[in-house]
XYZ file of C-alpha atoms in Angstrom:
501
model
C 0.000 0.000 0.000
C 1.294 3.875 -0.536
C 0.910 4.674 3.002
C 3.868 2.048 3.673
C 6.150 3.725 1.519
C 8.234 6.701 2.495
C 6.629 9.835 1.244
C 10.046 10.396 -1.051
C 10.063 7.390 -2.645
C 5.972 7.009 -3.451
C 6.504 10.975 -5.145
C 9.488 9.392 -7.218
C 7.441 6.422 -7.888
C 4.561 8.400 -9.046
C 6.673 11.132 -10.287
C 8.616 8.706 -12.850
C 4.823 6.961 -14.011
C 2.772 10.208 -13.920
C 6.034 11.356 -16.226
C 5.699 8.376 -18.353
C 2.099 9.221 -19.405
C 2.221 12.402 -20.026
C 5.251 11.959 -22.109
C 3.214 9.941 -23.883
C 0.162 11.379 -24.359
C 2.035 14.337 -25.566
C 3.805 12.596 -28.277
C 0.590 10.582 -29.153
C -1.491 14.114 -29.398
C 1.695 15.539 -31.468
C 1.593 12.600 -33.864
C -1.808 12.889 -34.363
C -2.317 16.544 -35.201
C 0.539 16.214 -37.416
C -1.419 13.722 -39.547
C -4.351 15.855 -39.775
C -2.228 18.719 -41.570
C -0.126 16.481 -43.119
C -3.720 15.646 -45.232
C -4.254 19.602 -45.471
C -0.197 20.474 -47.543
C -0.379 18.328 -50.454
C -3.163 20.495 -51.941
C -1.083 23.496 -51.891
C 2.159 21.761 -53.531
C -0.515 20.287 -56.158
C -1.888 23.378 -57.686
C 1.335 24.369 -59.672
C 0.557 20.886 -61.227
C -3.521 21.253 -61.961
C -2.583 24.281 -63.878
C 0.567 24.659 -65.534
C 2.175 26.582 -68.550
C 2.550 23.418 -71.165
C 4.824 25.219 -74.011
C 7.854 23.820 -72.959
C 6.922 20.194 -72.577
C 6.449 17.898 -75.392
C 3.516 16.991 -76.390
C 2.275 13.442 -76.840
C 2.144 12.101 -80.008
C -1.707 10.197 -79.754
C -2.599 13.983 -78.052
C -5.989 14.981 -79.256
C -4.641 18.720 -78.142
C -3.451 22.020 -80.945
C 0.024 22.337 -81.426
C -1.065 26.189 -80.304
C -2.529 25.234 -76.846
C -0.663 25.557 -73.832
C -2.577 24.299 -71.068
C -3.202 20.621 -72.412
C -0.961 19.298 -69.438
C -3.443 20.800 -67.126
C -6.143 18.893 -65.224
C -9.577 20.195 -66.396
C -11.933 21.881 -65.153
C -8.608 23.878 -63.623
C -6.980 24.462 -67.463
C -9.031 27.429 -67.913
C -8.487 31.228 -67.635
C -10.013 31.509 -64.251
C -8.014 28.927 -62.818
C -7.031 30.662 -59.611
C -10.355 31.244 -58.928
C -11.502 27.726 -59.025
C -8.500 26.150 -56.994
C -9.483 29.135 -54.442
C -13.174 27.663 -54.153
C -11.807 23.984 -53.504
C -9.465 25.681 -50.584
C -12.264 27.436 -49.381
C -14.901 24.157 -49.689
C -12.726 22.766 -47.087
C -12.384 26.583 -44.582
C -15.349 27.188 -44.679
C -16.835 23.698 -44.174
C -13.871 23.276 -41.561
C -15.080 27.135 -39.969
C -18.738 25.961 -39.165
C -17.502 22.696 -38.600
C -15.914 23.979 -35.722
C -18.295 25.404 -33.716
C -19.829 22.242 -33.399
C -17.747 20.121 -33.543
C -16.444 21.377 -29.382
C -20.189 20.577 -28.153
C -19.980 16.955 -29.526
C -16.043 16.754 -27.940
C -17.705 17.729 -24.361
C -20.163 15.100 -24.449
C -18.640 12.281 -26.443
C -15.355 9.705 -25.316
C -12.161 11.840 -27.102
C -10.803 8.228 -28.181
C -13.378 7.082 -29.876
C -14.313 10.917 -31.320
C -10.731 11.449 -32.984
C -10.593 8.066 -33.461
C -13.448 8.145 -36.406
C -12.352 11.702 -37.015
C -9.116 10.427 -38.421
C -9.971 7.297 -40.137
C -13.051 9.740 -42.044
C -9.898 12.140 -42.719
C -7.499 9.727 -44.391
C -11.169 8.422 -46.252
C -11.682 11.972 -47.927
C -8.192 12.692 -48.408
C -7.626 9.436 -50.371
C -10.384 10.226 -52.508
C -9.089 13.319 -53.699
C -6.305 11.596 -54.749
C -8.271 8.801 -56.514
C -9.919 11.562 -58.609
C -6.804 11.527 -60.412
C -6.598 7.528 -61.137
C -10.112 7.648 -61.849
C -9.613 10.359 -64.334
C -12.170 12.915 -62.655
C -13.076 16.203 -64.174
C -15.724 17.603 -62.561
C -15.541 20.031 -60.477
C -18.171 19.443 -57.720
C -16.490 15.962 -57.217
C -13.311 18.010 -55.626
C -15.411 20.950 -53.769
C -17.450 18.027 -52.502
C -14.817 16.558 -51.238
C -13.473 19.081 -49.609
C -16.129 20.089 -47.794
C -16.633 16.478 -46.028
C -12.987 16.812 -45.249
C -13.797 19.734 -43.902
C -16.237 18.420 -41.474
C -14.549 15.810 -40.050
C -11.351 16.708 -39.698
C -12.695 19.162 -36.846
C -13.006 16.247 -34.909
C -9.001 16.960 -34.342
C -8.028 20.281 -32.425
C -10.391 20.724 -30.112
C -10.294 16.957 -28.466
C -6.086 17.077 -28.898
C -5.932 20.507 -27.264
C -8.371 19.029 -24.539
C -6.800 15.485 -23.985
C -3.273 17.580 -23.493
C -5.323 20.368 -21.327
C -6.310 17.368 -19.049
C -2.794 15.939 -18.483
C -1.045 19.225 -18.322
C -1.542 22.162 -15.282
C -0.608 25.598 -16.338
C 3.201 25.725 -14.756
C 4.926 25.582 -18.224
C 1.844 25.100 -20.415
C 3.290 28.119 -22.779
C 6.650 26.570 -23.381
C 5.392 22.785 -23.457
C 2.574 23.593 -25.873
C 4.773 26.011 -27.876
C 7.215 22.718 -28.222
C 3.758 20.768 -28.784
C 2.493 22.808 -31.536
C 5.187 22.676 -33.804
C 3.109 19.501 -34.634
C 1.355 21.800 -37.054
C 4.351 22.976 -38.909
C 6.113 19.355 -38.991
C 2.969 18.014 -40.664
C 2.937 20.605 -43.340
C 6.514 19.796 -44.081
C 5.467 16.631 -44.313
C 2.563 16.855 -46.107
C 5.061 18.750 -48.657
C 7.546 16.529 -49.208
C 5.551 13.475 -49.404
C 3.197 15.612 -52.199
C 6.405 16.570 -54.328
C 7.728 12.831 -54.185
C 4.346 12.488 -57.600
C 3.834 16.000 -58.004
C 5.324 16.043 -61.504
C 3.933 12.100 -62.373
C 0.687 10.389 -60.731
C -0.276 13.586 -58.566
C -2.713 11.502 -56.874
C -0.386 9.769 -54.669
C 0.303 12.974 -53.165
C -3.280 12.578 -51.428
C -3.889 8.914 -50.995
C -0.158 8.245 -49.333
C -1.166 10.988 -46.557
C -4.831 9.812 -46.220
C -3.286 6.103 -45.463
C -1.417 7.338 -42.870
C -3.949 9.617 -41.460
C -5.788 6.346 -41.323
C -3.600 4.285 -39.525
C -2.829 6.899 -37.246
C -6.758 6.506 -36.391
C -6.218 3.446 -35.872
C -3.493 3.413 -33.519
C -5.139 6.196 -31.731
C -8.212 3.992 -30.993
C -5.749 0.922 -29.215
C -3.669 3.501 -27.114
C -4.685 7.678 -26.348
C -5.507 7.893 -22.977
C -8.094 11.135 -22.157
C -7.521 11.771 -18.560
C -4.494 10.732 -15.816
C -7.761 9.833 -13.580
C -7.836 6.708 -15.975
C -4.703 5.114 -15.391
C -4.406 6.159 -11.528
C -2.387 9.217 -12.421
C -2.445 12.219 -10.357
C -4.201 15.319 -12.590
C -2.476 18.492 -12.805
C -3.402 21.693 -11.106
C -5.016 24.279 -13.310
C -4.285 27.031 -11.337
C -1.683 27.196 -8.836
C -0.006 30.672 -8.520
C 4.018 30.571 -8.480
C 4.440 30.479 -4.480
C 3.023 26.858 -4.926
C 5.998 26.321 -6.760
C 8.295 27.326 -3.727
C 6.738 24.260 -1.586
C 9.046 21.259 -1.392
C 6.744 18.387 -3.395
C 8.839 15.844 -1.522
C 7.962 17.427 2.017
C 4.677 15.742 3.147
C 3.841 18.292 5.147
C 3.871 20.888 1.628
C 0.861 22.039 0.299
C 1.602 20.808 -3.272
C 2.157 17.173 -1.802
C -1.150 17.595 0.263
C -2.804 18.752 -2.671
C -1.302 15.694 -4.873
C -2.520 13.509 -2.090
C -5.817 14.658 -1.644
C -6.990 14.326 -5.615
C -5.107 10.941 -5.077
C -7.632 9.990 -2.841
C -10.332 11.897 -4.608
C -9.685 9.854 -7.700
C -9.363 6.601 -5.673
C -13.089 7.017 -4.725
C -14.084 7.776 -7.777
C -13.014 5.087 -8.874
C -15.281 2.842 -5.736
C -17.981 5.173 -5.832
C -19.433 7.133 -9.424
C -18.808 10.669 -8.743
C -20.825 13.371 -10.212
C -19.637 14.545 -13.797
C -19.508 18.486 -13.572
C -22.406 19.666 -16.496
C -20.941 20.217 -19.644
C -20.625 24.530 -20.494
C -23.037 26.196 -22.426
C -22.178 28.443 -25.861
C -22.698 31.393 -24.099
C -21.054 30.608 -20.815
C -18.005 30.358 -22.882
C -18.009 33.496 -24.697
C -18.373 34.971 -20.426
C -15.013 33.906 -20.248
C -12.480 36.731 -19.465
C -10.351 37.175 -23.095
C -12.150 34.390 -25.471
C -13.472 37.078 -27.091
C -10.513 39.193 -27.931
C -8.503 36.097 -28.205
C -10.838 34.865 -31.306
C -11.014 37.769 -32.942
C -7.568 38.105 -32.953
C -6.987 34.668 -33.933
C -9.189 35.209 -37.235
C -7.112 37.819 -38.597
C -3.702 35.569 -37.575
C -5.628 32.767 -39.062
C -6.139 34.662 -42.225
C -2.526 35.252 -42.546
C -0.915 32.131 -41.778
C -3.298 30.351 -43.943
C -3.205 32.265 -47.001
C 0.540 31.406 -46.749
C -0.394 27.413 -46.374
C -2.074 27.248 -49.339
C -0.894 29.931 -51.480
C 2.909 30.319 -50.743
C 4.186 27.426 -53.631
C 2.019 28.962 -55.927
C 3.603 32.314 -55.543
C 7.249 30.906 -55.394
C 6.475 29.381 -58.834
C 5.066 32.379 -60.223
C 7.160 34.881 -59.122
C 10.509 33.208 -58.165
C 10.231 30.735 -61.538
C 10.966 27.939 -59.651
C 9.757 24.281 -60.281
C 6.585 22.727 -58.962
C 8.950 20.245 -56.480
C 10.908 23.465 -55.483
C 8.638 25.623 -54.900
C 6.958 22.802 -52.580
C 10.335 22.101 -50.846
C 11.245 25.727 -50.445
C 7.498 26.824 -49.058
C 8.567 24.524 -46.419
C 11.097 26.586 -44.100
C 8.084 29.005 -43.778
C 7.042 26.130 -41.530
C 10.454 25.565 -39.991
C 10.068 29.294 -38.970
C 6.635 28.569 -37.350
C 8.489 25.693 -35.701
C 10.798 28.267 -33.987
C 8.011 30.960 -33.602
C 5.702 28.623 -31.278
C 8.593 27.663 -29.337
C 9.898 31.502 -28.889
C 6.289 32.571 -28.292
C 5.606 29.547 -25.591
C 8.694 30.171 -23.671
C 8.528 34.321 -23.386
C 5.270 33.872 -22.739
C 5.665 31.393 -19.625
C 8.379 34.106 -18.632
C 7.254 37.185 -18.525
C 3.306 35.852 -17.820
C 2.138 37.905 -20.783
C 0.397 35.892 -22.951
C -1.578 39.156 -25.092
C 1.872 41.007 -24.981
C 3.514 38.375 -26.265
C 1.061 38.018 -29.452
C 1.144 41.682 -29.680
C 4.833 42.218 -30.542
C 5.087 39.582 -32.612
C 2.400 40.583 -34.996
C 3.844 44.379 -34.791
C 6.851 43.019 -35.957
C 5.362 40.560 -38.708
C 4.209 43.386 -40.881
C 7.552 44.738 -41.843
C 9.143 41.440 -42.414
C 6.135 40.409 -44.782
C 6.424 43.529 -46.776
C 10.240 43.094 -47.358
C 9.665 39.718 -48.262
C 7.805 40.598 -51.469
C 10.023 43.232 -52.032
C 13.196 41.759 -51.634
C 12.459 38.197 -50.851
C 13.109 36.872 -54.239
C 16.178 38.443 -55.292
C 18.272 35.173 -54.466
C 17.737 32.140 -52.581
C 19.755 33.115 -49.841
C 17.313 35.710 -48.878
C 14.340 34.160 -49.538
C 15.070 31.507 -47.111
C 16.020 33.641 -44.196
C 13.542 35.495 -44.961
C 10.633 32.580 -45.667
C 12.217 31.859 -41.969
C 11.357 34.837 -40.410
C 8.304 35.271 -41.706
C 7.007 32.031 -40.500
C 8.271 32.343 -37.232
C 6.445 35.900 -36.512
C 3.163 34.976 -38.622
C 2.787 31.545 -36.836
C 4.089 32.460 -33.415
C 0.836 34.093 -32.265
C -1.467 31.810 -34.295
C 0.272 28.664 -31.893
C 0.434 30.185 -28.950
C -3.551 31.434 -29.271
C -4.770 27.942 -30.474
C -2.749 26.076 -27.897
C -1.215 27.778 -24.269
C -4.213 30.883 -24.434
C -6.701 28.015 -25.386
C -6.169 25.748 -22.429
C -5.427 28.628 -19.774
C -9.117 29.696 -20.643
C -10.643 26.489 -20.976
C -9.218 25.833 -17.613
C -9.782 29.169 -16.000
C -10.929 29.845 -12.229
C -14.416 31.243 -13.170
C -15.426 27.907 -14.077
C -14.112 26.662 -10.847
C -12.844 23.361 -12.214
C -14.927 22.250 -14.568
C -12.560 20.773 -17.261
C -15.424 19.910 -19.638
C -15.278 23.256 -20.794
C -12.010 23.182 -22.491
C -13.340 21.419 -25.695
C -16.086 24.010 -26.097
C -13.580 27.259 -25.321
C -10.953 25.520 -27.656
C -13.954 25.350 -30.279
C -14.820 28.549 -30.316
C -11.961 29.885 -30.024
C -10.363 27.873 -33.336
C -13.545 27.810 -34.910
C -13.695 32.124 -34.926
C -9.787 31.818 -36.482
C -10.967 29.275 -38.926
C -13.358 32.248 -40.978
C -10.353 34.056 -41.265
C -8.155 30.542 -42.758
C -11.499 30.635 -44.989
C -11.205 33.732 -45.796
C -7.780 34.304 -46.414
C -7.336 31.781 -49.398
C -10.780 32.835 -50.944
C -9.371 36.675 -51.139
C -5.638 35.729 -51.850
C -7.316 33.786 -55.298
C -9.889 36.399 -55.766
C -6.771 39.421 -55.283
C -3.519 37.914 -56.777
C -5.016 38.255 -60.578
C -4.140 42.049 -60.145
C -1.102 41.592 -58.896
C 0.924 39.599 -56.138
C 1.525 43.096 -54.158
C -1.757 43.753 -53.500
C -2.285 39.797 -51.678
C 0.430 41.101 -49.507
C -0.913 44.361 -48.590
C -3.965 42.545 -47.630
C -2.010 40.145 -45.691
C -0.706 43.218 -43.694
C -3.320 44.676 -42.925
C -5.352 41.586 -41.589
C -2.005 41.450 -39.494
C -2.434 45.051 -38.054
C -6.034 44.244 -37.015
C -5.081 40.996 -35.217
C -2.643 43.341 -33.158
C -5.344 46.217 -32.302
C -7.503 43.648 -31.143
C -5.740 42.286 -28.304
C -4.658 45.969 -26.944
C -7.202 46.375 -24.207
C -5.431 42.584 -22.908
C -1.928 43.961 -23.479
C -3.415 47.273 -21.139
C -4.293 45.039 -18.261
C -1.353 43.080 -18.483
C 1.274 46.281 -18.475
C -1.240 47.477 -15.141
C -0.646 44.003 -13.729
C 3.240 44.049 -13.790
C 3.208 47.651 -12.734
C 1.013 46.744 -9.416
C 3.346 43.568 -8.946
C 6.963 45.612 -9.448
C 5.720 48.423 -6.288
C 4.485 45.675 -4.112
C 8.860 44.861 -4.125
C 8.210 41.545 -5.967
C 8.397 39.600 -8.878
C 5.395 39.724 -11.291
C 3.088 37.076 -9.955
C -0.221 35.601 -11.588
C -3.236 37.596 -10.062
């Protein structure tokens, strides 16, 4: 029994399991959001190949095609004029399904097992993913085929951030949350990369295989998710984090049984052990509404549509405009759109960690996207003058355009969905995520279905817009940033360190 066991050694014990899991759980939730954007990339890398400039290839001999046209190596219905504008409504089939999606999609993650809810979330994913791809073996043409779809990708690949961000929310207490989620995240960047280079392996030959290879592993990863994510420590006789202890918990020795972080450990210990006899009461799942009461979900989501915009429009337009403007290959411009995503790798991290330290999580989103603005307008004006450049600078970019984007959809997500008002009920991270994702996910609709609508007059005026949905993501959060500058000024002339209040 514990109580024979030295208090030291049962913390190590339970330190070195409760460690195990969460390890695990983490790299379990990391794999599987990488899978669901590793299905989203290949779409972007693809387009250079639906509609392409066929003069300098040879044409088949048995080719029904003119000698004078120059889009016969283009897949109909995108060989015409107004091609941007059709691969622009397939991109924004799947936003806008994925945008109203959303909102939903938290209520049924509250109320429904997380295992069995990603589960069919990613097996449906890899489904509709593969079919996109089998449009091109099964020598598809239509166009509502491929908005169709998209949209039912849309749907269910919902079923993803909100129960990941939730699972992780339920093993993780908000210590580091900023600087482990910021590591965490970079699961969205990795997958694009991903998604990227397994799409350029057939861009140029069967193009299909750039969908159904990701939508088989998006499959399996369903799979494997069923047989082995577990939803909360409570499950496996782990202790669950604490949500909300300030910094002087941190001071207590968790060793010392007489500390109150190793009574605290000990009492949900024996909370959860009679749970486990007796049924306890589940805490009522949060309404819309209640959500949207939440200090900063509001700010937060507005702010996160305008980052959403911008990141996004980069995601699925970024190879096209390498190819167009920098003249590079379809395969290159996918590889090279790639350290974008490297950036974002570094930019979550960055954001996470300054975040944790200086306990400004609005401030920290606010900088960023003030110095975003700059960099993307000497991008496009300089960017492409060599490669050099245009990979620091792709670098750059993607670190300050993606930084606030991860740390809103991840760290700010689960500090909310965990916050004191609700005074422990955990049920409502799912919905807060939901909202919260869902209200950034009109802006990744949006973003796309502009960028295709604006670049026919002119690549410059896509970036402009980019900068200014970027200025507007910033003004949003500057009533947060106010009370967050008040808070370290009341903490500095009490003589002390800035402390959560």
């Amino acid at each position: 029994m514990r109580s024979s066991l030295a208090p030291g050694v049962w913390f190590l014990r339970n330190f070195s399991r409760d460690s195990w899991y969460r390890g695990f759980t983490l790299l379990l939730t990391f794999l599987i959001y990488t899978c669901y954007h590793m299905s989203r990339k290949p779409i972007s890398v693809v387009k250079s190949r639906l509609h392409q400039n066929c003069s300098g290839l040879i044409n088949p001999i048995n080719d029904t095609h003119s000698l004078n046209d120059t889009t016969w190596c283009s897949w109909s219905p995108f060989d015409k004029d107004d091609y941007k504008e059709l691969l622009g409504a397939v991109d924004n089939a799947f936003l806008v399904a994925y945008a109203i999606g959303m909102f939903i999609s938290g209520i049924f993650g509250e109320r429904l097992p997380l295992r069995y809810y990603l589960s069919a979330g990613m097996l449906l994913s890899g489904l509709f993913t593969a079919l996109f791809g089998l449009g091109y073996f099964w020598n598809i043409h239509m166009l509502w085929y491929f908005v169709l779809i998209q949209i039912c990708n849309g749907l269910v690949q919902t079923t993803g951030w909100p129960s990941v961000v939730a699972c992780v929310g339920n093993w993780f207490g908000k210590g580091k949350r900023g600087f482990i989620m910021g590591i965490w995240n970079s699961h969205t960047s990795v997958g694009n990369i991903l998604g990227s280079l397994i799409a350029g392996l057939w861009v140029n030959s069967h193009w299909g295989l750039s969908f159904i290879v990701p939508g088989i592993i998006t499959a399996a990863m369903g799979i494997f998710t069923f047989l082995f994510l577990i939803e909360y420590p409570e499950d496996v006789d782990c202790t669950p984090p604490q949500h909300h202890g300030g910094s002087d918990d941190s001071q207590d020795n968790p060793e010392d049984p007489g500390s109150s972080s190793y009574s605290h450990r000990e009492s949900r210990m024996e909370a959860a052990a009679s749970c486990s006899k007796e049924p306890c009461p589940e805490p009522a799942a949060i309404s819309f509404l209640g959500a949207l009461k939440i200090p900063g979900v509001i700010e937060f989501s507005l702010c996160l549509l305008f980052a959403k915009l911008v990141s996004y429009t980069f995601l699925y337009w970024l190879p096209l405009y390498i190819f167009n403007v920098a003249h590079f290959g379809a395969k290159e411009a996918g590889d090279l759109s790639t350290l974008f995503d490297v950036g974002g790798i570094i930019g979550g991290i960055m954001a996470g960690l300054v975040s944790d330290y200086i306990n400004g999580r609005a401030t920290t989103c606010c900088v960023m996207l003030i110095l975003a603005a700059p960099v993307m307008f000497l991008y496009n004006s300089v960017g492409q003058n060599g490669i050099a450049s245009s990979m620091v600078m792709l670098i750059i970019c993607g670190a300050l355009v993606n930084g606030p984007y991860a740390l809103i959809t991840t760290a700010v997500s689960a500090d909310l969905g965990t916050h004191e008002s609700l005074k422990g009920n955990a049920k409502a991270l799912s919905t807060v995520t939901a909202i919260i994702d869902g209200t950034g996910s009109i802006g990744a609709a949006l973003g796309p279905l502009l960028a295709g609508l604006i670049s026919p007059t002119g690549w410059n005026n896509v970036f402009y817009m980019l900068i200014s949905a970027d200025i507007l993501a910033c003004l949003l959060l500057c009533r947060l940033v106010y009370k967050e500058i008040l808070a370290w000024k009341v903490s500095l002339s009490r003589g002390r360190g800035y402390k959560e209040i």
